[in-house]
Tab-separated table of C-alpha atoms in Angstrom:
chain	number	residue	atom	x	y	z
A	1	UNK	CA	-9.761	57.419	60.072
A	2	UNK	CA	-12.200	59.979	58.803
A	3	UNK	CA	-10.133	63.072	58.292
A	4	UNK	CA	-7.618	62.653	55.505
A	5	UNK	CA	-6.352	66.200	55.369
A	6	UNK	CA	-2.760	66.483	56.580
A	7	UNK	CA	-3.446	69.799	58.308
A	8	UNK	CA	-6.157	68.185	60.396
A	9	UNK	CA	-3.864	65.307	61.275
A	10	UNK	CA	-1.291	67.777	62.599
A	11	UNK	CA	-3.947	69.770	64.438
A	12	UNK	CA	-5.275	66.620	66.084
A	13	UNK	CA	-1.737	65.734	67.154
A	14	UNK	CA	-1.460	69.161	68.740
A	15	UNK	CA	-4.770	68.633	70.542
A	16	UNK	CA	-3.620	65.290	71.932
A	17	UNK	CA	-0.273	66.662	73.126
A	18	UNK	CA	-2.049	69.579	74.665
A	19	UNK	CA	-4.515	67.316	76.467
A	20	UNK	CA	-1.619	65.351	77.920
A	21	UNK	CA	-0.001	68.579	79.097
A	22	UNK	CA	-3.260	69.774	80.650
A	23	UNK	CA	-3.570	66.466	82.488
A	24	UNK	CA	-0.019	66.938	83.807
A	25	UNK	CA	-0.852	70.422	85.083
A	26	UNK	CA	-4.053	69.232	86.722
A	27	UNK	CA	-2.208	66.394	88.451
A	28	UNK	CA	0.383	68.912	89.581
A	29	UNK	CA	-2.299	71.097	91.124
A	30	UNK	CA	-4.050	68.125	92.704
A	31	UNK	CA	-0.972	67.021	94.633
A	32	UNK	CA	0.549	70.495	94.941
A	33	UNK	CA	3.847	69.458	93.430
A	34	UNK	CA	5.720	71.463	90.794
A	35	UNK	CA	6.772	68.354	88.842
A	36	UNK	CA	3.670	68.295	86.676
A	37	UNK	CA	4.250	71.841	85.515
A	38	UNK	CA	7.853	70.974	84.665
A	39	UNK	CA	6.503	68.125	82.554
A	40	UNK	CA	4.148	70.582	80.876
A	41	UNK	CA	7.140	72.710	79.895
A	42	UNK	CA	8.758	69.633	78.335
A	43	UNK	CA	5.534	68.728	76.530
A	44	UNK	CA	5.500	72.271	75.202
A	45	UNK	CA	9.027	71.887	73.831
A	46	UNK	CA	8.104	68.577	72.203
A	47	UNK	CA	4.976	70.132	70.675
A	48	UNK	CA	6.942	73.064	69.279
A	49	UNK	CA	9.582	70.829	67.690
A	50	UNK	CA	6.885	68.509	66.367
A	51	UNK	CA	4.919	71.384	64.850
A	52	UNK	CA	7.998	72.780	63.096
A	53	UNK	CA	9.006	69.441	61.562
A	54	UNK	CA	5.427	68.433	60.727
A	55	UNK	CA	4.685	71.708	58.967
A	56	UNK	CA	7.920	71.444	56.980
A	57	UNK	CA	6.860	67.919	55.953
A	58	UNK	CA	3.460	69.326	55.016
A	59	UNK	CA	5.063	71.873	52.715
A	60	UNK	CA	7.113	69.128	51.085
A	61	UNK	CA	3.999	66.990	50.635
A	62	UNK	CA	2.131	69.866	49.061
A	63	UNK	CA	5.039	70.638	46.773
A	64	UNK	CA	5.228	67.014	45.680
A	65	UNK	CA	1.636	66.105	44.988
A	66	UNK	CA	-0.216	69.418	45.072
A	67	UNK	CA	-2.728	68.208	47.631
A	68	UNK	CA	-2.797	67.512	51.350
A	69	UNK	CA	-4.723	64.261	51.132
A	70	UNK	CA	-2.856	61.582	53.059
A	71	UNK	CA	-4.187	58.918	50.677
A	72	UNK	CA	-2.119	60.334	47.837
A	73	UNK	CA	1.174	60.037	49.703
A	74	UNK	CA	1.920	56.444	48.796
A	75	UNK	CA	0.994	56.839	45.140
B	1	UNK	CA	-33.396	74.688	99.997
B	2	UNK	CA	-29.913	75.466	101.249
B	3	UNK	CA	-28.253	78.721	100.361
B	4	UNK	CA	-25.709	78.112	97.647
B	5	UNK	CA	-22.749	80.388	98.156
B	6	UNK	CA	-21.714	81.399	94.671
B	7	UNK	CA	-18.091	80.712	93.937
B	8	UNK	CA	-16.870	82.840	91.038
B	9	UNK	CA	-13.735	80.762	90.603
B	10	UNK	CA	-15.717	77.593	90.143
B	11	UNK	CA	-17.907	79.318	87.593
B	12	UNK	CA	-14.803	80.413	85.703
B	13	UNK	CA	-13.371	76.910	85.868
B	14	UNK	CA	-16.444	75.066	84.662
B	15	UNK	CA	-17.401	77.601	81.988
B	16	UNK	CA	-13.934	77.740	80.486
B	17	UNK	CA	-13.716	73.943	80.579
B	18	UNK	CA	-17.000	73.805	78.675
B	19	UNK	CA	-15.661	76.330	76.153
B	20	UNK	CA	-12.526	74.231	75.700
B	21	UNK	CA	-14.569	71.082	75.071
B	22	UNK	CA	-16.969	72.763	72.637
B	23	UNK	CA	-14.243	74.504	70.651
B	24	UNK	CA	-12.132	71.343	70.458
B	25	UNK	CA	-15.146	69.446	69.146
B	26	UNK	CA	-15.578	72.209	66.573
B	27	UNK	CA	-11.908	71.897	65.565
B	28	UNK	CA	-12.194	68.289	64.505
B	29	UNK	CA	-15.526	68.753	62.759
B	30	UNK	CA	-14.758	71.771	60.536
B	31	UNK	CA	-14.296	71.404	56.808
B	32	UNK	CA	-12.145	74.443	56.219
B	33	UNK	CA	-8.716	74.333	57.860
B	34	UNK	CA	-8.759	78.028	58.700
B	35	UNK	CA	-11.976	77.740	60.727
B	36	UNK	CA	-10.504	74.798	62.588
B	37	UNK	CA	-7.389	76.847	63.367
B	38	UNK	CA	-9.532	79.659	64.796
B	39	UNK	CA	-11.397	77.219	67.025
B	40	UNK	CA	-8.112	75.611	68.076
B	41	UNK	CA	-6.820	79.015	69.217
B	42	UNK	CA	-10.003	79.494	71.274
B	43	UNK	CA	-9.521	76.028	72.747
B	44	UNK	CA	-5.955	76.821	73.792
B	45	UNK	CA	-7.022	80.135	75.348
B	46	UNK	CA	-9.807	78.347	77.247
B	47	UNK	CA	-7.327	75.809	78.586
B	48	UNK	CA	-5.084	78.680	79.645
B	49	UNK	CA	-7.966	80.232	81.592
B	50	UNK	CA	-8.561	76.841	83.222
B	51	UNK	CA	-4.925	76.792	84.307
B	52	UNK	CA	-5.211	80.320	85.689
B	53	UNK	CA	-8.327	79.386	87.627
B	54	UNK	CA	-6.772	76.362	89.301
B	55	UNK	CA	-3.763	78.401	90.362
B	56	UNK	CA	-1.069	77.572	87.838
B	57	UNK	CA	-0.367	81.011	86.339
B	58	UNK	CA	3.063	80.083	84.989
B	59	UNK	CA	1.795	77.316	82.730
B	60	UNK	CA	-1.204	79.419	81.735
B	61	UNK	CA	1.028	82.234	80.539
B	62	UNK	CA	3.367	79.757	78.854
B	63	UNK	CA	0.391	78.207	77.113
B	64	UNK	CA	-0.718	81.516	75.643
B	65	UNK	CA	2.803	82.573	74.663
B	66	UNK	CA	4.046	79.324	73.156
B	67	UNK	CA	0.936	77.459	72.001
B	68	UNK	CA	-1.449	80.218	70.992
B	69	UNK	CA	1.361	82.606	70.165
B	70	UNK	CA	4.029	80.638	68.376
B	71	UNK	CA	2.673	77.272	67.247
B	72	UNK	CA	-0.704	78.513	66.075
B	73	UNK	CA	0.856	81.441	64.229
B	74	UNK	CA	3.081	78.953	62.425
B	75	UNK	CA	0.084	76.787	61.599
B	76	UNK	CA	-2.090	79.660	60.389
B	77	UNK	CA	0.851	80.923	58.343
B	78	UNK	CA	1.250	77.565	56.620
B	79	UNK	CA	-2.495	77.288	55.966
B	80	UNK	CA	-2.533	80.742	54.407
B	81	UNK	CA	0.631	79.967	52.433
B	82	UNK	CA	-0.703	76.746	50.944
B	83	UNK	CA	-4.201	78.152	50.479
B	84	UNK	CA	-5.690	74.697	50.253
B	85	UNK	CA	-9.306	75.467	49.575
B	86	UNK	CA	-8.716	77.667	46.591
B	87	UNK	CA	-11.328	80.201	45.748
B	88	UNK	CA	-10.492	82.167	42.688
B	89	UNK	CA	-12.164	85.507	43.089
B	90	UNK	CA	-12.383	87.585	46.189
B	91	UNK	CA	-11.472	84.890	48.655
B	92	UNK	CA	-11.038	87.207	51.622
B	93	UNK	CA	-14.565	88.519	51.378
B	94	UNK	CA	-15.728	84.942	51.365
B	95	UNK	CA	-13.629	84.052	54.405
B	96	UNK	CA	-14.814	87.026	56.408
B	97	UNK	CA	-18.428	85.940	56.419
B	98	UNK	CA	-19.971	86.018	59.897
B	99	UNK	CA	-20.340	82.258	59.947
B	100	UNK	CA	-16.566	81.966	59.917
B	101	UNK	CA	-15.723	84.221	62.813
B	102	UNK	CA	-18.938	84.444	64.838
B	103	UNK	CA	-18.462	81.183	66.753
B	104	UNK	CA	-14.817	81.691	67.759
B	105	UNK	CA	-15.481	85.370	68.413
B	106	UNK	CA	-18.359	84.708	70.785
B	107	UNK	CA	-16.433	82.048	72.656
B	108	UNK	CA	-13.441	84.387	72.947
B	109	UNK	CA	-15.620	87.171	74.329
B	110	UNK	CA	-17.034	84.754	76.880
B	111	UNK	CA	-13.456	83.895	77.862
B	112	UNK	CA	-12.636	87.603	78.128
B	113	UNK	CA	-15.581	88.070	80.460
B	114	UNK	CA	-14.438	85.133	82.555
B	115	UNK	CA	-10.941	86.608	82.714
B	116	UNK	CA	-12.402	89.910	83.865
B	117	UNK	CA	-14.358	88.065	86.549
B	118	UNK	CA	-11.121	86.377	87.554
B	119	UNK	CA	-9.271	89.678	87.798
B	120	UNK	CA	-11.945	91.530	89.775
B	121	UNK	CA	-12.208	88.673	92.213
B	122	UNK	CA	-11.974	90.033	95.752
B	123	UNK	CA	-11.197	87.024	97.900
B	124	UNK	CA	-8.521	85.324	95.903
B	125	UNK	CA	-8.933	81.624	96.030
B	126	UNK	CA	-8.445	78.855	93.569
B	127	UNK	CA	-10.581	75.925	92.634
B	128	UNK	CA	-8.027	73.411	93.840
B	129	UNK	CA	-5.998	73.219	96.978
B	130	UNK	CA	-3.872	76.263	96.328
B	131	UNK	CA	-1.234	77.704	94.132
B	132	UNK	CA	2.027	76.175	93.018
B	133	UNK	CA	4.238	79.194	92.721
B	134	UNK	CA	6.507	80.032	89.852
B	135	UNK	CA	9.426	79.951	92.265
B	136	UNK	CA	8.854	76.281	93.062
B	137	UNK	CA	8.516	75.396	89.395
B	138	UNK	CA	11.687	77.270	88.500
B	139	UNK	CA	13.621	75.674	91.350
B	140	UNK	CA	12.419	72.278	90.178
B	141	UNK	CA	13.244	72.905	86.504
B	142	UNK	CA	16.751	74.124	87.169
B	143	UNK	CA	17.277	71.675	89.995
B	144	UNK	CA	16.490	68.027	89.557
B	145	UNK	CA	15.152	68.388	86.001
B	146	UNK	CA	18.193	70.178	84.596
B	147	UNK	CA	19.118	67.244	82.388
B	148	UNK	CA	15.608	67.358	80.959
B	149	UNK	CA	16.064	71.017	80.080
B	150	UNK	CA	19.279	70.166	78.257
B	151	UNK	CA	17.527	67.354	76.376
B	152	UNK	CA	14.656	69.701	75.462
B	153	UNK	CA	17.120	72.244	74.087
B	154	UNK	CA	18.792	69.554	72.008
B	155	UNK	CA	15.370	68.444	70.758
B	156	UNK	CA	14.498	71.988	69.741
B	157	UNK	CA	17.843	72.323	67.966
B	158	UNK	CA	17.162	69.070	66.092
B	159	UNK	CA	13.692	70.350	65.232
B	160	UNK	CA	15.074	73.588	63.807
B	161	UNK	CA	17.723	71.794	61.756
B	162	UNK	CA	15.206	69.204	60.541
B	163	UNK	CA	12.643	71.825	59.555
B	164	UNK	CA	15.308	73.789	57.715
B	165	UNK	CA	16.513	70.703	55.908
B	166	UNK	CA	12.997	69.674	54.912
B	167	UNK	CA	12.104	73.170	53.814
B	168	UNK	CA	15.150	73.499	51.614
B	169	UNK	CA	14.580	73.495	47.880
B	170	UNK	CA	16.514	70.614	46.444
B	171	UNK	CA	18.269	70.818	43.107
B	172	UNK	CA	18.590	67.054	42.789
B	173	UNK	CA	16.185	64.465	44.191
B	174	UNK	CA	17.162	63.092	47.556
B	175	UNK	CA	16.162	59.505	46.854
B	176	UNK	CA	19.085	57.131	46.507
B	177	UNK	CA	17.454	54.687	44.154
């Protein structure tokens, strides 16, 4: 793992969730079924909840150690 | 050489896909978190334009409203609040250098042009087979996927409560040791 900044970890998580959602939408358009778009809505809800909790954890981490380096968490 | 009939929708699709790929690559290669957040917003907008061009306007709008609107605002807010890369004097002048906003700005203007092309399109056609209408999606969400909607609402409730609990200032340490 190259990036050790917690913000970048969260951003990369968002990118991955978003890629999964985009794949769902594209599959939905390929087979002309609405199910993929429904799944995208669920992915959106998961991403929103994940972002809220992850950013709250980030604030706690910053308040505890004063940095966002994930290497310092266990110390 | 055969005559290539120019399809504007395909141009929109491929160009916005390229913008999404480039800006996502820029997100994971930036040093400063704020620059990465700007590129991530451009990436989400580009993906929304892709969704519009393949004929999924509902998810495209939802993408802009929820992802680029809500989640990225939250993320930018936290980055500004923590102010990780601390510069002591005149930080805003330093952040507003052209190198910070020129890349995302140019990509956004390209997306705006693509959106204009998409709106002035005479013969409305999509890249894919056709459009899945909002009506179908809504009927599916509140039909067979109703239990999923309930679960998503419970998940969001748990997320709100968890974020509130984590964000609370504790008087005593929470560890039980």
